């Protein structure tokens, strides 16, 4: 019994949390891959699409999470630091990358 839980029945479905995280972050990574295809360094789009598909399927989730974090860091560096004088980045972009990296770190721990 969980006295501090308002809905203790929902604790039976704790296996859905990593599934939902995987689905959300895989769609985001695939979206970034499709968006990256039209820009410079479009070789990153291939890595994005493969890692997004593997995360969605749940195949090699922890390894692909590490790869996706590295790809996100490289993409963030290429988009925001190299083109800082050309493109002004909004806070939404920073938050989206930070949220994706946080979800990927969570998937790295939970599998």
C-alpha positions as semicolon CSV with decimal commas, in nm:
position;residue;x (nm);y (nm);z (nm)
1;X;0,000;0,000;0,000
2;X;0,121;0,349;-0,089
3;X;-0,024;0,595;0,159
4;X;0,111;0,904;-0,018
5;X;-0,026;0,814;-0,361
6;X;-0,358;0,965;-0,458
7;X;-0,420;0,699;-0,724
8;X;-0,240;0,383;-0,608
9;X;-0,405;0,180;-0,885
10;X;-0,198;0,365;-1,143
11;X;0,125;0,234;-0,990
12;X;0,048;-0,099;-1,155
13;X;0,118;0,063;-1,492
14;X;0,470;0,185;-1,419
15;X;0,607;0,004;-1,724
16;X;0,425;0,253;-1,950
17;X;0,645;0,547;-1,844
18;X;0,958;0,442;-2,039
19;X;0,738;0,350;-2,335
20;X;0,581;0,695;-2,344
21;X;0,921;0,862;-2,304
22;X;1,062;0,652;-2,588
23;X;0,775;0,740;-2,820
24;X;0,790;1,113;-2,749
25;X;1,167;1,147;-2,780
26;X;1,180;0,928;-3,091
27;X;0,929;1,154;-3,269
28;X;1,135;1,457;-3,169
29;X;1,460;1,300;-3,289
30;X;1,301;1,192;-3,618
31;X;1,161;1,544;-3,664
32;X;1,508;1,690;-3,609
33;X;1,647;1,442;-3,862
34;X;1,397;1,547;-4,126
35;X;1,464;1,913;-4,052
36;X;1,843;1,860;-4,060
37;X;1,826;1,698;-4,406
38;X;1,767;2,038;-4,566
39;X;2,063;2,208;-4,394
40;X;2,439;2,177;-4,394
41;X;2,587;1,867;-4,235
42;X;2,298;1,657;-4,361
43;X;2,488;1,340;-4,266
44;X;2,350;1,405;-3,918
45;X;2,000;1,349;-4,054
46;X;2,082;0,986;-4,129
47;X;2,203;0,934;-3,772
48;X;1,895;1,111;-3,637
49;X;1,656;0,895;-3,838
50;X;1,828;0,569;-3,747
51;X;1,852;0,655;-3,378
52;X;1,491;0,777;-3,370
53;X;1,369;0,455;-3,529
54;X;1,572;0,239;-3,289
55;X;1,447;0,433;-2,987
56;X;1,088;0,399;-3,111
57;X;1,126;0,023;-3,153
58;X;1,312;-0,007;-2,823
59;X;1,611;-0,183;-2,976
60;X;1,946;-0,105;-2,806
61;X;1,778;0,179;-2,618
62;X;2,065;0,260;-2,383
63;X;2,332;0,260;-2,654
64;X;2,115;0,462;-2,891
65;X;2,034;0,707;-2,609
66;X;2,407;0,778;-2,570
67;X;2,445;0,819;-2,947
68;X;2,140;1,047;-2,966
69;X;2,272;1,264;-2,682
70;X;2,602;1,305;-2,866
71;X;2,419;1,384;-3,192
72;X;2,201;1,642;-3,015
73;X;2,511;1,806;-2,867
74;X;2,681;1,819;-3,207
75;X;2,367;1,956;-3,373
76;X;2,321;2,214;-3,100
77;X;2,681;2,324;-3,143
78;X;2,656;2,342;-3,522
79;X;2,325;2,528;-3,523
80;X;2,365;2,766;-3,235
81;X;2,732;2,838;-3,178
82;X;2,873;2,831;-3,529
83;X;2,584;3,033;-3,675
84;X;2,527;3,255;-3,374
85;X;2,577;3,573;-3,571
86;X;2,341;3,454;-3,847
87;X;2,057;3,296;-3,654
88;X;1,907;3,415;-3,330
89;X;1,800;3,119;-3,120
90;X;1,489;3,136;-2,911
91;X;1,452;3,002;-2,563
92;X;1,215;2,736;-2,700
93;X;1,499;2,578;-2,897
94;X;1,720;2,562;-2,589
95;X;1,439;2,412;-2,384
96;X;1,353;2,154;-2,651
97;X;1,712;2,033;-2,670
98;X;1,741;2,029;-2,291
99;X;1,416;1,835;-2,254
100;X;1,520;1,582;-2,517
101;X;1,857;1,530;-2,352
102;X;1,687;1,489;-2,013
103;X;1,448;1,227;-2,152
104;X;1,737;1,045;-2,320
105;X;1,931;1,044;-1,993
106;X;1,625;0,900;-1,822
107;X;1,604;0,628;-2,088
108;X;1,974;0,560;-2,042
109;X;1,912;0,487;-1,674
110;X;1,580;0,305;-1,702
111;X;1,645;0,121;-2,026
